[in-house]
mmCIF file of C-alpha atoms in Angstrom:
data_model
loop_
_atom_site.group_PDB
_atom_site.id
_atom_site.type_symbol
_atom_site.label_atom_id
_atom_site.label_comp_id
_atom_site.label_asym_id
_atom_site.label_seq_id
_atom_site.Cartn_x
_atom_site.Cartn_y
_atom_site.Cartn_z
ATOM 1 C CA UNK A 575 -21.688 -40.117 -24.480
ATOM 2 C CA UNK A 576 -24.963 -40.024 -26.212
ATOM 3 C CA UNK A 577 -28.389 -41.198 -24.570
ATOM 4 C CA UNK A 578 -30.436 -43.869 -26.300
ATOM 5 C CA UNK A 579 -32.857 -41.530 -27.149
ATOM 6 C CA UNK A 580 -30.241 -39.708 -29.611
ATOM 7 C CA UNK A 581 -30.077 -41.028 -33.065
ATOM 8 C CA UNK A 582 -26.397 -41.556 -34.061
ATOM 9 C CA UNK A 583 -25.006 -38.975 -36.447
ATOM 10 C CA UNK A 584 -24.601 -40.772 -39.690
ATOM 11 C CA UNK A 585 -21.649 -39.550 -40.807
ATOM 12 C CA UNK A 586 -19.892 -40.303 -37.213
ATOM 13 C CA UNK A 587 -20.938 -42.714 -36.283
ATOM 14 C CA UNK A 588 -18.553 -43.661 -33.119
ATOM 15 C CA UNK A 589 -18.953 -39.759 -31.745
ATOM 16 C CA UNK A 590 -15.269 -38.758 -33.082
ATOM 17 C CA UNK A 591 -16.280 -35.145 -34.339
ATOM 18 C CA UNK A 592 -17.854 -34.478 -31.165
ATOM 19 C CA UNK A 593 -15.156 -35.655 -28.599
ATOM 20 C CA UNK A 594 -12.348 -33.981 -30.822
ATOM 21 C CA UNK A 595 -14.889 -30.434 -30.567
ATOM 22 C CA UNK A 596 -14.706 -31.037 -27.104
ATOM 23 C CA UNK A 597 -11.164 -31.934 -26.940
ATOM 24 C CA UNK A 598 -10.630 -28.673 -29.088
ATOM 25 C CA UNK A 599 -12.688 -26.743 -26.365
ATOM 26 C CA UNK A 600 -10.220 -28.149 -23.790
ATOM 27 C CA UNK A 601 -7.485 -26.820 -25.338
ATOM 28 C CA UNK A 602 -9.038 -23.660 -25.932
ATOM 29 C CA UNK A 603 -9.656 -23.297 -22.334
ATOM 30 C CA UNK A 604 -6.560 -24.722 -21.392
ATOM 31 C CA UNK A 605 -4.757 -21.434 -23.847
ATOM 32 C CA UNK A 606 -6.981 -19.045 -21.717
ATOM 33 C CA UNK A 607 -5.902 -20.122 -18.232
ATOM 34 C CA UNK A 608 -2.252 -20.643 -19.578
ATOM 35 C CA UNK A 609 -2.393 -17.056 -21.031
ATOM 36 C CA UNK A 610 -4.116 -15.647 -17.332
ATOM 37 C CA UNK A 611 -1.029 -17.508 -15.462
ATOM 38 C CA UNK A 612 1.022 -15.689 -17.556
ATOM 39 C CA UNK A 613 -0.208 -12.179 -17.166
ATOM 40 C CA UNK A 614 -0.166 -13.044 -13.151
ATOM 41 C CA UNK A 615 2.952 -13.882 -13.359
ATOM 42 C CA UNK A 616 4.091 -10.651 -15.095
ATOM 43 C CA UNK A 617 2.052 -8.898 -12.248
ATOM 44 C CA UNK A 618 3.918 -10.493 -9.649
ATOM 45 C CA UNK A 619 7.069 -10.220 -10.980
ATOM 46 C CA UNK A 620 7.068 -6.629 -11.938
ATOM 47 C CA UNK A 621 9.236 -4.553 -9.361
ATOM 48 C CA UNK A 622 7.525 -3.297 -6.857
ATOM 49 C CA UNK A 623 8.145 0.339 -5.987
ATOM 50 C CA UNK A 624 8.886 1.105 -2.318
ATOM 51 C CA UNK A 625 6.532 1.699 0.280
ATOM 52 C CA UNK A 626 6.333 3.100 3.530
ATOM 53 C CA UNK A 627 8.431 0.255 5.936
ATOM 54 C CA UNK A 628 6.191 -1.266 8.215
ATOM 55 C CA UNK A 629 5.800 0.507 11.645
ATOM 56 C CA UNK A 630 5.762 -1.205 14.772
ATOM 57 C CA UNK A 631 3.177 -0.278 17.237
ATOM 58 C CA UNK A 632 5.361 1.202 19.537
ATOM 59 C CA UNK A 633 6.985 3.582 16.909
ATOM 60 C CA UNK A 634 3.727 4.157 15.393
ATOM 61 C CA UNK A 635 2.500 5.637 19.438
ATOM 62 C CA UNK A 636 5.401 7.704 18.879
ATOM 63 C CA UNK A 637 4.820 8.805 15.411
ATOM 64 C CA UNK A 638 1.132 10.170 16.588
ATOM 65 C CA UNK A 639 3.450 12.741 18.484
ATOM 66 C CA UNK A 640 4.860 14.873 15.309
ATOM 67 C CA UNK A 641 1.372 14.671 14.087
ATOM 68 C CA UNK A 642 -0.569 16.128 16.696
ATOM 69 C CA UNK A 643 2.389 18.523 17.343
ATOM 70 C CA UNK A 644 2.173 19.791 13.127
ATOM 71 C CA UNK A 645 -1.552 19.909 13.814
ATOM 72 C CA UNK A 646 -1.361 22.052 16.937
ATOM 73 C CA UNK A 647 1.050 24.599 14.390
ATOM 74 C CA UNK A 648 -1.554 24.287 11.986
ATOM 75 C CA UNK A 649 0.249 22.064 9.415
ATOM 76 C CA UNK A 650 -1.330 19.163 8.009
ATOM 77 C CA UNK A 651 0.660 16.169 7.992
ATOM 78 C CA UNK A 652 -1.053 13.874 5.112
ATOM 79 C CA UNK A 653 -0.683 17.193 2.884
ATOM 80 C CA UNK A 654 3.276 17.546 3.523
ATOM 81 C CA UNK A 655 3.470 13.831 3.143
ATOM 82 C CA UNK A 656 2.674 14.686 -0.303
ATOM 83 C CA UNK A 657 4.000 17.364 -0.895
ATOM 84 C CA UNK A 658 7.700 16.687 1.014
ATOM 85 C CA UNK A 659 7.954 13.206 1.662
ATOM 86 C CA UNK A 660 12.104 13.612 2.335
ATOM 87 C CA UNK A 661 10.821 16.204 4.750
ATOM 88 C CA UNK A 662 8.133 13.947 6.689
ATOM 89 C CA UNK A 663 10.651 11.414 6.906
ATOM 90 C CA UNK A 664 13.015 13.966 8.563
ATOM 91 C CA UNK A 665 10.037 14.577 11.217
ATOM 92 C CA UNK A 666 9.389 11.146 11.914
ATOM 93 C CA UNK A 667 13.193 10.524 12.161
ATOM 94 C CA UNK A 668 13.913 12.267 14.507
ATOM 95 C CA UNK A 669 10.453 12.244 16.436
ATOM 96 C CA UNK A 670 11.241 8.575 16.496
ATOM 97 C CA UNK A 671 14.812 9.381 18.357
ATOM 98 C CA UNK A 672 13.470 11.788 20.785
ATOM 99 C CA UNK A 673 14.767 11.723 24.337
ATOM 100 C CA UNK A 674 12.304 14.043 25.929
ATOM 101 C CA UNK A 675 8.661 12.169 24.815
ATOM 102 C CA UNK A 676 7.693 12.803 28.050
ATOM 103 C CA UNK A 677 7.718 16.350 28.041
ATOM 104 C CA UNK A 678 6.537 16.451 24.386
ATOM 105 C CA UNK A 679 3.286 14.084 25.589
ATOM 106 C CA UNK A 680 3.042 16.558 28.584
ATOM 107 C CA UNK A 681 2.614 19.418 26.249
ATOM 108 C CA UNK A 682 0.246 17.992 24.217
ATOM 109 C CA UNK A 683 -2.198 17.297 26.545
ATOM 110 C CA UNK A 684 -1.875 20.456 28.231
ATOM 111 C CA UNK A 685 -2.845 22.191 24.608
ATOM 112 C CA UNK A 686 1.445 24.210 25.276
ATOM 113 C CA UNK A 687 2.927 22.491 22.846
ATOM 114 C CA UNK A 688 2.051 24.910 19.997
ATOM 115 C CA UNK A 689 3.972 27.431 22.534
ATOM 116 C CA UNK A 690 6.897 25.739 24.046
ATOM 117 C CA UNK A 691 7.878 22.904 20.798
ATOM 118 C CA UNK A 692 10.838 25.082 20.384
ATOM 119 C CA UNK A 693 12.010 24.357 23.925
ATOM 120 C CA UNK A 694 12.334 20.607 23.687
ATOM 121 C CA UNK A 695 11.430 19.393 20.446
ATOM 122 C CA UNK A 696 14.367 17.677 18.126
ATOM 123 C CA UNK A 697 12.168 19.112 14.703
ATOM 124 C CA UNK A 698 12.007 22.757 15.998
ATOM 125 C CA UNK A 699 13.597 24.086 13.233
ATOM 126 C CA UNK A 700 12.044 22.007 10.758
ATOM 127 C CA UNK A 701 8.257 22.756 11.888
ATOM 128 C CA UNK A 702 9.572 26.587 11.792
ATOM 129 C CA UNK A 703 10.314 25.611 8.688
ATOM 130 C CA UNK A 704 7.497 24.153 7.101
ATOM 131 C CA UNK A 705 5.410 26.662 9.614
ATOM 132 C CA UNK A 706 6.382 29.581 8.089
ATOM 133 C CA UNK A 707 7.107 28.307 4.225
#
C-alpha cells in the first residue's frame, strides 16, 4: 500500500480509487493479452498452404542427381522450380525411381553425363524438353 511517509489522500482515505485504477489497469492488460491470444490463434488456425513434403536424406542424395545433371545441360534448377513446379516434380519423380543411379553417378563424375543422359536417364525427354524450350 502506501508508505508512512505518504500522507493519506483525503478524499480516500482507505486507498479505494487507487486499487480500483490498478484493478482497471489489470483488466486493461488482461484485454491486450486476451486480444494477442486471439490473433495467434487466428494465425495458427489459418490453413496452411502446402509445402514441399519433407525429404529423407537418402532421397534427398538422390535428388542432388537431376540437379547436377540440369546443371551439366545448362538449366538451372531453382529457376524451373519457379517457373514449372509440375515439371520439377516430374524430374524428381522419376529421378527418385531410377534403376540405373549407378551409371547416372558414374557420368557425373566423369563430366559425360551432359553427353550420354539420353542413354540411361528416365527424364531424357523431359531435360530435352526444358533444354531446348
Amino acid at each position: 500500500m502506501s508508505s508512512s511517509s505518504e500522507k493519506p489522500d483525503p478524499f480516500d482515505p482507505f486507498g479505494i480509487v487507487a486499487s480500483m485504477e490498478a484493478w482497471c489497469c489489470l483488466l486493461e492488460a488482461a484485454r491486450e493479452i486476451r486480444n494477442v491470444d486471439q490473433e495467434m490463434m487466428m494465425t495458427m488456425l489459418k490453413p496452411k498452404t502446402p509445402g514441399p513434403a519433407p525429404v529423407s536424406a537418402e532421397a534427398a542424395a538422390k535428388l542432388r542427381s537431376i540437379v547436377e545433371l540440369m546443371r551439366s545441360l545448362n538449366l538451372d534448377p531453382d529457376a524451373i522450380r519457379q517457373r514449372q513446379p509440375a515439371a520439377m516434380r516430374a524430374l524428381e519423380a522419376a529421378c527418385l525411381d531410377c534403376r540405373d543411379r549407378s551409371r547416372c553417378a558414374r557420368a557425373l563424375r566423369a563430366g559425360t553425363a551432359a553427353a550420354t543422359y539420353r542413354e540411361f536417364c528416365p527424364n531424357g525427354a523431359r531435360l530435352d524438353q526444358l533444354k531446348y524450350a
